[in-house]
Short mmCIF file of C-alpha atoms in Angstrom, two decimals:
data_model
loop_
_atom_site.label_atom_id
_atom_site.label_comp_id
_atom_site.label_asym_id
_atom_site.label_seq_id
_atom_site.Cartn_x
_atom_site.Cartn_y
_atom_site.Cartn_z
CA UNK Z 1 -68.32 -97.10 -8.43
CA UNK Z 2 -64.73 -96.67 -8.26
CA UNK Z 3 -62.97 -97.15 -4.92
CA UNK Z 4 -61.55 -93.80 -3.37
CA UNK Z 5 -57.91 -93.26 -4.40
CA UNK Z 6 -55.37 -93.82 -1.61
CA UNK Z 7 -52.81 -91.05 -1.40
CA UNK Z 8 -49.32 -92.01 -0.42
CA UNK Z 9 -47.93 -90.81 2.91
CA UNK Z 10 -44.45 -90.88 4.40
CA UNK Z 11 -45.13 -94.39 5.71
CA UNK Z 12 -45.27 -95.63 2.04
CA UNK Z 13 -41.80 -94.16 1.62
CA UNK Z 14 -40.51 -95.88 4.82
CA UNK Z 15 -41.65 -99.14 3.49
CA UNK Z 16 -39.71 -99.06 0.39
CA UNK Z 17 -36.15 -100.84 0.59
CA UNK Z 18 -33.80 -98.51 2.11
CA UNK Z 19 -31.61 -97.95 -1.01
CA UNK Z 20 -34.64 -97.05 -3.29
CA UNK Z 21 -34.85 -93.21 -4.08
CA UNK Z 22 -38.44 -92.29 -4.16
CA UNK Z 23 -40.68 -89.16 -3.59
CA UNK Z 24 -44.40 -88.50 -3.37
CA UNK Z 25 -45.80 -86.06 -5.44
CA UNK Z 26 -49.55 -84.98 -5.29
CA UNK Z 27 -50.15 -88.17 -3.37
CA UNK Z 28 -48.51 -90.50 -5.91
CA UNK Z 29 -45.31 -92.56 -5.10
CA UNK Z 30 -42.63 -91.62 -7.74
CA UNK Z 31 -39.41 -93.69 -7.90
CA UNK Z 32 -36.31 -92.41 -9.34
CA UNK Z 33 -33.17 -94.06 -11.00
CA UNK Z 34 -29.86 -93.93 -9.41
CA UNK Z 35 -27.64 -91.01 -10.52
CA UNK Z 36 -24.81 -91.26 -13.00
CA UNK Z 37 -21.23 -90.27 -11.66
CA UNK Z 38 -21.50 -86.80 -13.47
CA UNK Z 39 -24.72 -86.11 -11.41
CA UNK Z 40 -23.29 -87.31 -8.07
CA UNK Z 41 -19.92 -85.05 -8.95
CA UNK Z 42 -22.11 -81.93 -9.11
CA UNK Z 43 -23.87 -82.81 -5.83
CA UNK Z 44 -20.64 -83.59 -4.10
CA UNK Z 45 -18.95 -80.50 -5.29
CA UNK Z 46 -21.82 -77.98 -4.53
CA UNK Z 47 -22.02 -79.58 -1.14
CA UNK Z 48 -18.39 -78.72 -0.73
CA UNK Z 49 -18.30 -75.14 -2.27
CA UNK Z 50 -21.51 -74.13 -0.77
CA UNK Z 51 -22.04 -76.31 2.19
CA UNK Z 52 -18.50 -75.79 3.19
CA UNK Z 53 -18.67 -72.16 3.97
CA UNK Z 54 -22.44 -71.96 4.82
CA UNK Z 55 -22.92 -75.13 6.66
CA UNK Z 56 -19.72 -76.73 8.10
CA UNK Z 57 -18.00 -73.30 8.85
CA UNK Z 58 -20.82 -71.90 10.70
CA UNK Z 59 -19.11 -70.44 13.87
CA UNK Z 60 -15.75 -70.98 12.29
CA UNK Z 61 -15.10 -67.72 10.18
CA UNK Z 62 -17.55 -68.79 7.40
CA UNK Z 63 -20.74 -66.96 6.55
CA UNK Z 64 -22.67 -69.87 7.97
CA UNK Z 65 -26.36 -69.70 8.87
CA UNK Z 66 -27.55 -72.63 6.81
CA UNK Z 67 -28.04 -76.24 7.03
CA UNK Z 68 -27.20 -77.77 3.53
CA UNK Z 69 -28.29 -81.36 2.88
CA UNK Z 70 -27.94 -83.97 0.00
CA UNK Z 71 -30.78 -86.50 -0.69
CA UNK Z 72 -32.82 -86.04 2.56
CA UNK Z 73 -36.48 -86.29 2.62
CA UNK Z 74 -38.52 -83.03 2.90
CA UNK Z 75 -41.96 -82.81 3.72
CA UNK Z 76 -43.58 -80.00 1.66
CA UNK Z 77 -47.05 -81.20 2.79
CA UNK Z 78 -48.64 -84.31 3.66
CA UNK Z 79 -48.89 -85.75 0.22
CA UNK Z 80 -45.78 -83.94 -1.15
CA UNK Z 81 -42.67 -85.50 0.03
CA UNK Z 82 -39.50 -84.67 -1.96
CA UNK Z 83 -35.90 -85.71 -1.87
CA UNK Z 84 -33.91 -82.87 -3.50
CA UNK Z 85 -30.52 -83.43 -4.83
CA UNK Z 86 -29.34 -80.66 -2.54
CA UNK Z 87 -31.30 -78.15 -0.37
CA UNK Z 88 -30.66 -75.48 2.33
CA UNK Z 89 -32.70 -74.20 5.08
CA UNK Z 90 -31.59 -71.16 7.24
CA UNK Z 91 -30.70 -72.32 10.63
CA UNK Z 92 -33.09 -69.97 12.36
CA UNK Z 93 -35.98 -71.57 10.70
CA UNK Z 94 -34.92 -75.15 11.67
CA UNK Z 95 -33.81 -75.65 15.21
CA UNK Z 96 -33.54 -79.46 15.07
CA UNK Z 97 -32.09 -80.64 11.51
CA UNK Z 98 -32.00 -84.35 12.52
CA UNK Z 99 -35.42 -85.22 11.88
CA UNK Z 100 -37.35 -87.13 8.94
CA UNK Z 101 -38.90 -85.94 6.79
CA UNK Z 102 -37.52 -82.35 7.39
CA UNK Z 103 -40.73 -80.39 8.32
CA UNK Z 104 -39.98 -77.07 6.94
CA UNK Z 105 -40.10 -75.66 3.04
CA UNK Z 106 -36.44 -75.24 2.14
CA UNK Z 107 -35.13 -71.52 1.40
CA UNK Z 108 -33.12 -73.01 -1.53
CA UNK Z 109 -33.33 -76.25 -3.64
CA UNK Z 110 -30.90 -77.52 -6.28
CA UNK Z 111 -31.78 -80.34 -8.66
CA UNK Z 112 -29.07 -81.91 -10.84
CA UNK Z 113 -30.73 -83.07 -14.34
CA UNK Z 114 -30.34 -86.49 -15.66
CA UNK Z 115 -31.95 -87.58 -19.05
CA UNK Z 116 -34.68 -89.72 -17.23
CA UNK Z 117 -35.72 -86.89 -14.47
CA UNK Z 118 -35.39 -83.77 -16.64
CA UNK Z 119 -39.13 -83.15 -17.14
CA UNK Z 120 -39.68 -84.13 -13.60
CA UNK Z 121 -37.18 -81.46 -12.34
CA UNK Z 122 -37.97 -78.78 -14.93
CA UNK Z 123 -41.86 -79.01 -14.74
CA UNK Z 124 -43.36 -81.00 -12.06
CA UNK Z 125 -40.89 -80.18 -9.07
CA UNK Z 126 -40.34 -76.73 -10.35
CA UNK Z 127 -44.23 -75.85 -10.04
CA UNK Z 128 -44.40 -77.92 -6.81
CA UNK Z 129 -41.50 -75.75 -5.26
CA UNK Z 130 -43.21 -72.54 -6.47
CA UNK Z 131 -46.67 -73.52 -5.03
CA UNK Z 132 -44.83 -74.20 -1.63
CA UNK Z 133 -42.95 -70.94 -1.69
CA UNK Z 134 -39.21 -72.16 -2.15
CA UNK Z 135 -37.51 -68.92 -2.63
CA UNK Z 136 -34.40 -70.10 -4.68
CA UNK Z 137 -34.31 -73.01 -7.16
CA UNK Z 138 -31.00 -73.86 -9.03
CA UNK Z 139 -31.20 -76.47 -12.00
CA UNK Z 140 -27.88 -77.81 -12.87
CA UNK Z 141 -27.35 -79.61 -16.25
CA UNK Z 142 -24.08 -81.75 -15.99
CA UNK Z 143 -24.40 -82.74 -19.76
CA UNK Z 144 -24.57 -79.04 -21.04
CA UNK Z 145 -22.50 -77.86 -18.12
CA UNK Z 146 -24.86 -75.05 -17.05
CA UNK Z 147 -26.35 -73.81 -13.93
CA UNK Z 148 -29.83 -71.91 -13.87
CA UNK Z 149 -30.75 -69.54 -11.14
CA UNK Z 150 -34.48 -68.97 -10.31
CA UNK Z 151 -35.92 -66.61 -7.87
CA UNK Z 152 -39.60 -66.83 -6.78
CA UNK Z 153 -41.33 -63.44 -7.10
CA UNK Z 154 -45.06 -63.09 -6.59
CA UNK Z 155 -45.44 -66.96 -7.04
CA UNK Z 156 -43.56 -67.14 -10.38
CA UNK Z 157 -40.17 -68.31 -11.27
CA UNK Z 158 -37.92 -65.48 -12.64
CA UNK Z 159 -34.46 -66.76 -14.16
CA UNK Z 160 -32.20 -64.30 -12.82
CA UNK Z 161 -29.11 -65.89 -14.29
CA UNK Z 162 -27.50 -68.74 -16.09
CA UNK Z 163 -23.95 -69.71 -15.87
CA UNK Z 164 -21.64 -72.07 -18.04
CA UNK Z 165 -18.64 -74.05 -17.10
CA UNK Z 166 -16.46 -71.00 -17.63
CA UNK Z 167 -17.97 -68.60 -15.14
CA UNK Z 168 -16.97 -67.82 -11.54
CA UNK Z 169 -19.89 -66.16 -10.01
CA UNK Z 170 -21.60 -64.87 -6.60
CA UNK Z 171 -24.85 -66.67 -6.93
CA UNK Z 172 -27.94 -65.79 -4.82
CA UNK Z 173 -28.68 -66.88 -2.10
CA UNK Z 174 -24.99 -67.48 -1.49
CA UNK Z 175 -23.39 -64.34 -2.78
CA UNK Z 176 -20.98 -64.21 0.05
CA UNK Z 177 -18.74 -66.84 -1.94
CA UNK Z 178 -17.37 -67.14 -5.51
CA UNK Z 179 -18.61 -70.45 -6.97
CA UNK Z 180 -16.00 -71.78 -9.68
CA UNK Z 181 -18.28 -73.40 -12.05
CA UNK Z 182 -15.61 -75.36 -13.90
CA UNK Z 183 -15.04 -77.42 -10.71
CA UNK Z 184 -18.54 -78.60 -10.08
CA UNK Z 185 -18.55 -80.67 -13.37
CA UNK Z 186 -16.34 -83.76 -14.09
CA UNK Z 187 -13.52 -82.94 -16.22
CA UNK Z 188 -14.16 -83.18 -20.04
CA UNK Z 189 -13.27 -86.31 -21.89
CA UNK Z 190 -10.02 -85.88 -23.97
CA UNK Z 191 -12.16 -86.26 -27.04
CA UNK Z 192 -14.51 -83.47 -26.08
CA UNK Z 193 -11.87 -80.89 -25.47
CA UNK Z 194 -12.42 -77.71 -27.36
CA UNK Z 195 -9.79 -76.67 -29.94
#
């Protein structure tokens, strides 16, 4: 007779070294590699362009109304604890944002693809986020320089838009600002400039 499976919990994440990025998906501990600079650049740029007006400028002439965080643990459920690249929660839904793990399902999540995590972000986490009712999901591919926008409708993801590096767009749920896509990616290497 097989021993009963032990499902990982947040205590298992806390037992890992502090610099190790890991998540719990379906009760299994999943470790993730460190991001490349092009990945980190997208995170920082989106935190600036989206987080600036919606998080930092709340009450200071920006649209405000959101908590926007990078790489913070979110408890979707007891055995589903993720660390999205970026996520946002409307402030009225989260009175105290200084807790770990964040105890509410985000309104918006953005994952930045890397070769080793693309299937995880495009399939496993996309399905998980739909199951828990995340309303908006952005996937950014820094290699292809594309942002895909998904909205959850009746439990299914609908791709409502895709943008390349040449676009400047008002993207839900942050339509109050224009997002200059060329500024979220690292500059192109001189050898890859288009003629």
